[in-house]
Short mmCIF file of C-alpha atoms in Angstrom, two decimals:
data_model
loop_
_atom_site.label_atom_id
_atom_site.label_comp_id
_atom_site.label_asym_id
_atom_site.label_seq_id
_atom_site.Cartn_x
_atom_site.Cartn_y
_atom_site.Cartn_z
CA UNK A 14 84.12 20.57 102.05
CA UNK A 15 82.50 23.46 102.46
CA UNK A 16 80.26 24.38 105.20
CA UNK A 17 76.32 24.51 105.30
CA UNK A 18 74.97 28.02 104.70
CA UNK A 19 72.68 27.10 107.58
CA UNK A 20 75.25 25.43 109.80
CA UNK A 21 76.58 27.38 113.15
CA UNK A 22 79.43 29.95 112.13
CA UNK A 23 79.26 29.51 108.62
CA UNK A 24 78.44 33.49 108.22
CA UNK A 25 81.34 35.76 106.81
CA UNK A 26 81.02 37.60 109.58
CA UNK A 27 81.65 37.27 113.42
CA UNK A 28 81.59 39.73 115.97
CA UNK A 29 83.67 40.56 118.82
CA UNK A 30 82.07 39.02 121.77
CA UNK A 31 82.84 35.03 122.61
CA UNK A 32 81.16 32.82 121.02
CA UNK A 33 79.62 30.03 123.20
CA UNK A 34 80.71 31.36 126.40
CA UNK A 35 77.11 31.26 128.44
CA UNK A 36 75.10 29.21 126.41
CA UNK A 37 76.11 25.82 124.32
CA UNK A 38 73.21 27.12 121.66
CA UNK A 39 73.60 30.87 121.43
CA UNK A 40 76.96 31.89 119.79
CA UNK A 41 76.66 35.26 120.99
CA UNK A 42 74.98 35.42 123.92
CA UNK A 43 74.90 39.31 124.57
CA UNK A 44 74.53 39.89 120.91
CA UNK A 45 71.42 37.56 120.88
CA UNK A 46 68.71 37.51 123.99
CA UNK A 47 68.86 41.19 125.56
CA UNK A 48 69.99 43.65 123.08
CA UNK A 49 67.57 43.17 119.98
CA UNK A 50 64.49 45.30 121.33
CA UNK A 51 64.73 46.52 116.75
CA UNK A 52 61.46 44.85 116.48
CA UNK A 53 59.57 46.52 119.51
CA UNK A 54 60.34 49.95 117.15
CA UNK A 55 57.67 48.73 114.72
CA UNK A 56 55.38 49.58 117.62
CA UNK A 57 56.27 53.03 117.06
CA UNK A 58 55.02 52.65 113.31
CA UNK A 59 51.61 51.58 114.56
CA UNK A 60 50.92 55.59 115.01
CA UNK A 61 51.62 56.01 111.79
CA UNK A 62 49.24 54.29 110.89
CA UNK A 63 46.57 55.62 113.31
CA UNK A 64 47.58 59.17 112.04
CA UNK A 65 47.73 58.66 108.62
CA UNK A 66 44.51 56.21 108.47
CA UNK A 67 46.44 53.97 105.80
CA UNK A 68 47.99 50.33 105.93
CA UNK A 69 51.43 51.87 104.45
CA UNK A 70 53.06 51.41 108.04
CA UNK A 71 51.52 48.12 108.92
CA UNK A 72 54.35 46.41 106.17
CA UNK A 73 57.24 48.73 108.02
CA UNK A 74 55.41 46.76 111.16
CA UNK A 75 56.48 43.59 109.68
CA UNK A 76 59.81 44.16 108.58
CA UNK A 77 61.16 45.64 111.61
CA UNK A 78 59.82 42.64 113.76
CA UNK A 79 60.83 40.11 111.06
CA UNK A 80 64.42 42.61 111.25
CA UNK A 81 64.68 41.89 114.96
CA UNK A 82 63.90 38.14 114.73
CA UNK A 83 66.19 37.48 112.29
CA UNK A 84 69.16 39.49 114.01
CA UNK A 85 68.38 37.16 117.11
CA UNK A 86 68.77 34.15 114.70
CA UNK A 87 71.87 35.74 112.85
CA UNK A 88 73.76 36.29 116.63
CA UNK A 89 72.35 33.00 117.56
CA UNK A 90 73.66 30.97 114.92
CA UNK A 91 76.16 32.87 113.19
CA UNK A 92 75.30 31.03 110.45
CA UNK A 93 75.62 32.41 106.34
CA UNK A 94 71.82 32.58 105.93
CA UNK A 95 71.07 34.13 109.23
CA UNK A 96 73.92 36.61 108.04
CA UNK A 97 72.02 37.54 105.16
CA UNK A 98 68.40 36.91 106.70
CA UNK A 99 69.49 39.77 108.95
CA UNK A 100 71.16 41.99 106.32
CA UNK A 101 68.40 41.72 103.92
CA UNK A 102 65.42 42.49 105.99
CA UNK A 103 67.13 45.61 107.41
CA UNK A 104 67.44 46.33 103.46
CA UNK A 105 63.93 45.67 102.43
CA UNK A 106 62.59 47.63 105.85
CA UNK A 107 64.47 50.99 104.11
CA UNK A 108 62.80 49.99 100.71
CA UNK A 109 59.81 49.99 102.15
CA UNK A 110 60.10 53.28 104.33
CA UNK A 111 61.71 55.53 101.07
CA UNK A 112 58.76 53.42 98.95
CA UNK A 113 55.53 55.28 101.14
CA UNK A 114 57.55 58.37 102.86
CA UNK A 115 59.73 59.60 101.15
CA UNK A 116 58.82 63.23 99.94
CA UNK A 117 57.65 63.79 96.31
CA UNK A 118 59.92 67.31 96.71
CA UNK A 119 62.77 65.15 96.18
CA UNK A 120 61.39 62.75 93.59
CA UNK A 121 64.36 62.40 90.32
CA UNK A 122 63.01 64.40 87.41
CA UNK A 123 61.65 61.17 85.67
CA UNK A 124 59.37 60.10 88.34
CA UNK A 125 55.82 61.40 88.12
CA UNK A 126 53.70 59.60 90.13
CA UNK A 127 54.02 58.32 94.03
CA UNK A 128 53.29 54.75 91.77
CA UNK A 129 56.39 55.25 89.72
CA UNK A 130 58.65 55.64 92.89
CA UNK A 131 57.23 52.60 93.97
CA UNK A 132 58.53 50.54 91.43
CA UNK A 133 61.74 52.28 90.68
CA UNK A 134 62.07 51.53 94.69
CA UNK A 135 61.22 48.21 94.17
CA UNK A 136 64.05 47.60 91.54
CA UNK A 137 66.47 48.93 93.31
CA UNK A 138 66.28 47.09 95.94
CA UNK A 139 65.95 43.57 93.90
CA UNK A 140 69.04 44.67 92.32
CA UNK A 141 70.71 45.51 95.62
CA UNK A 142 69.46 42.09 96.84
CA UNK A 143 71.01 40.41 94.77
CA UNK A 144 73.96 42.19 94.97
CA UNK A 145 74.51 41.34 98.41
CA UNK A 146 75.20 37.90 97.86
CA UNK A 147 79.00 39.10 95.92
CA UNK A 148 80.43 39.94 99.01
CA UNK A 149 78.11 39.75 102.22
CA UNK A 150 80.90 41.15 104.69
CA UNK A 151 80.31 44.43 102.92
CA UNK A 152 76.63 44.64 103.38
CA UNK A 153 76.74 46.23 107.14
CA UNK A 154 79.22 48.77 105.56
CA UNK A 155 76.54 49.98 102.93
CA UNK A 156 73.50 49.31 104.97
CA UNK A 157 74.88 52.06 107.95
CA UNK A 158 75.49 54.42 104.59
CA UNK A 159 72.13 54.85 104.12
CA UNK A 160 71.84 56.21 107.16
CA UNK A 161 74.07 59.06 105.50
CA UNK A 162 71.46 59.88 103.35
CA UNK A 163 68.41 59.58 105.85
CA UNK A 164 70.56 62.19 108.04
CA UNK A 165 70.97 64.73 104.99
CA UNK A 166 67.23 64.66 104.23
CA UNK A 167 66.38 65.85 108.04
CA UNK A 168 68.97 68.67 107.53
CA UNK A 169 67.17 69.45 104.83
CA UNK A 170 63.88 69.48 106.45
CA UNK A 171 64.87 71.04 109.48
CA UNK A 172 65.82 74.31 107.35
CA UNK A 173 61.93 74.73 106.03
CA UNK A 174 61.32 73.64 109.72
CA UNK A 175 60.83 76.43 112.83
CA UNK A 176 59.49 74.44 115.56
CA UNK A 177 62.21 73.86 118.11
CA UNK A 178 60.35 70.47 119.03
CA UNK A 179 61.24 69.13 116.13
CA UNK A 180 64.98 70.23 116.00
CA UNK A 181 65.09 69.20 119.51
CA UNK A 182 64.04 65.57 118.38
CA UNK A 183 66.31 65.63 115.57
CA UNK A 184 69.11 66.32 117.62
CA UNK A 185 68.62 63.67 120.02
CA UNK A 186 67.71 61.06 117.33
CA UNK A 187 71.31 61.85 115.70
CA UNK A 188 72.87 61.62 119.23
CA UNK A 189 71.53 58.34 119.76
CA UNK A 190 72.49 57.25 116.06
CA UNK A 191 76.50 58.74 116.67
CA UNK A 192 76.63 56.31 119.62
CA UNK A 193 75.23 53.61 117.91
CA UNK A 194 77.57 54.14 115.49
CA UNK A 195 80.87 54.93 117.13
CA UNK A 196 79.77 51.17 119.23
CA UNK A 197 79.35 49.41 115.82
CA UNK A 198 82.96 50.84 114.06
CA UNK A 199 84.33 50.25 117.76
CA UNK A 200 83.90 46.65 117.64
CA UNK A 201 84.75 46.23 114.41
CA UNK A 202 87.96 48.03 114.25
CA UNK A 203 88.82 48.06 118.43
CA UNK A 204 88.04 44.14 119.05
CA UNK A 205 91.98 43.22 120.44
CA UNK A 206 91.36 46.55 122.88
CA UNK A 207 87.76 45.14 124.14
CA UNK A 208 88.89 41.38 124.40
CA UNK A 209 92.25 42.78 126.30
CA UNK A 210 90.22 44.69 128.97
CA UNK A 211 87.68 41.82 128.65
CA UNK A 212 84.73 43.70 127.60
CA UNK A 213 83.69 43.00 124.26
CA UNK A 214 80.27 43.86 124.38
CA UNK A 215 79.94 47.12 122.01
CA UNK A 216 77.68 45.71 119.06
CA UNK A 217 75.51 44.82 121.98
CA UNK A 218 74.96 48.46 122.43
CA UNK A 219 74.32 49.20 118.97
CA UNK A 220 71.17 47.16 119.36
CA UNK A 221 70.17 49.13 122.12
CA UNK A 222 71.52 52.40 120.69
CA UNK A 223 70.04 52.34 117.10
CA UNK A 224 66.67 51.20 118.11
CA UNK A 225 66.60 54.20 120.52
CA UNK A 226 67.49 56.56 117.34
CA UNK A 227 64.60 55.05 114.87
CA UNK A 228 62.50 55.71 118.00
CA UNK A 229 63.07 58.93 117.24
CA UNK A 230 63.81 59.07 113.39
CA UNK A 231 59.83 57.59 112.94
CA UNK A 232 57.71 60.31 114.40
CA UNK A 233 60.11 62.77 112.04
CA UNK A 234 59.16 60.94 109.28
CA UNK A 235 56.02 60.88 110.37
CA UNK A 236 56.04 64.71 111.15
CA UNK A 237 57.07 65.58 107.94
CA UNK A 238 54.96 63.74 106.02
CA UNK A 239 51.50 64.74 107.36
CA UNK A 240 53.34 68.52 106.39
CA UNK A 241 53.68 66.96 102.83
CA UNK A 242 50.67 64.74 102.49
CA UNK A 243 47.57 65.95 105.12
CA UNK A 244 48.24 69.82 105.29
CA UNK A 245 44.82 70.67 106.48
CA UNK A 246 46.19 69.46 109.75
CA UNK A 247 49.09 71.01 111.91
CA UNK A 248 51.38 67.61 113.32
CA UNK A 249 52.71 68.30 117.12
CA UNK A 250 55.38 66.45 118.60
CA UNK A 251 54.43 65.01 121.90
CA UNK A 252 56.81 63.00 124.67
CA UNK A 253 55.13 60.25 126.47
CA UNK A 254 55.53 59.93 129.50
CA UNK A 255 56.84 63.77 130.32
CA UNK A 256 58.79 66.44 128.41
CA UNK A 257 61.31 65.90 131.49
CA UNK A 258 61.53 62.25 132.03
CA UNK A 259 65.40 61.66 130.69
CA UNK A 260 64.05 58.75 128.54
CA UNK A 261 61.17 59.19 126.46
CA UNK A 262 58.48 57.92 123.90
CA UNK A 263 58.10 60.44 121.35
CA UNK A 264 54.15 60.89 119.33
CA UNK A 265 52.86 63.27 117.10
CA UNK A 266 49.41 64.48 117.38
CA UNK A 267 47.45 66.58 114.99
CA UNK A 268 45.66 69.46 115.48
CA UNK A 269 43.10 70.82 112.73
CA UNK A 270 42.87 74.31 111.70
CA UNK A 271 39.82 76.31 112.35
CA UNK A 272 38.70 76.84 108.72
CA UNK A 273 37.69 80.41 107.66
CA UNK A 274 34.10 80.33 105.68
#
């Protein structure tokens, strides 16, 4: 018969590391309680907000948390609807990011209005959602695509862009995105290496590793928006603690022009 969609590894998908192995609940134990800090990225968001005085960011807020509880509850269970759960908010937390941010410079032709995105946004990513129900192993695949796209648009920015701040940041965001990456494909494709040498923890790292690169992909965003959308005021990227401490939080602050009378 077949399997629950809820029950415990019922998903299409299972990762490298044991299942079971320190906990009879949580399937992947690695996977599941230390290496999904996704969620405390949406903090990051909440300066977005603060800068750009709207409630745009506040629903980015809630779909990287819900992303991050439902990638806990995905590793947990293994299960087909945590699978999806999972997928599907990561898909809907892009939607929503390309719905408010992403520049009118690059709108299609067609699209005349910020409102018209919206909904051609929205569309898109109903018809994507329910395309990811055909064949839900492929979903990771075209999910870390995107990212593709997202790196293309800061190359494109970073050519109108002189401040070496801002390069600086974009280089380190795509360092920490490569080795998110190269951990992901590794324990897809490398499993029978990591489970020889008994250390199949690499998708652990891409928890850690990804949510280190948004940390730095948001105040980008951010940066280049308030260029786009407030350019009365000049954005400055800002490391918290220090510009020296090896690990950083990165913030933009904005500082008006003196107007001429």
């Amino acid at each position: 018969t077949m399997p629950s969609i809820f029950s415990y590894q019922s998903a299409e998908v299972d990762w490298c590391e044991g299942n079971f192995e320190r906990s009879p609940v949580i399937a992947e134990y690695y996977n599941t309680v230390p290496s999904n800090p996704s969620h405390s990225v949406s903090l990051s968001t909440l300066q977005a907000r603060q800068v750009s005085g709207s409630t745009e960011p506040a629903w980015l807020q809630l779909c990287l948390l819900l992303a991050g509880i439902f990638s806990m509850y995905f590793h947990m269970t293994l299960s087909y609807v945590g699978q999806l759960l999972d997928e599907l908010s990561i898909l809907w937390s892009l939607a929503v990011a390309y719905s408010f941010w992403y520049p009118k410079v690059y709108f299609p032709r067609f699209i005349k209005s910020r409102q018209h995105f919206f909904w051609l946004s929205g569309a898109t990513t109903v018809v994507t959602t329910l395309m990811s129900f055909v064949k839900p192993a492929l979903n990771a695949y075209a999910l870390n695509c995107i990212a593709l796209h997202l790196l293309y648009l800061t190359w494109r920015e970073l050519k109108k862009c002189q401040d070496r701040r801002v390069h600086r940041m974009a280089a380190v965001m795509v360092m920490w995105w490569v080795l998110a990456i190269s951990s992901w494909l590794s324990d897809r494709w490398l499993c029978g290496l990591w489970q020889a040498i008994n250390f199949p923890y690499f998708h652990s790292f891409w928890h850690v590793l990804i949510a280190l690169s948004l940390l730095y992909l948001c105040p980008l965003v951010i940066y280049f928006d308030v260029n786009y959308e407030m350019p009365s005021f000049r954005p400055k990227l800002g490391y918290w603690p220090s510009d020296s401490w090896p690990i950083v939080v990165p913030y933009i602050a904005l500082e008006e022009p003196h107007k001429q009378c």
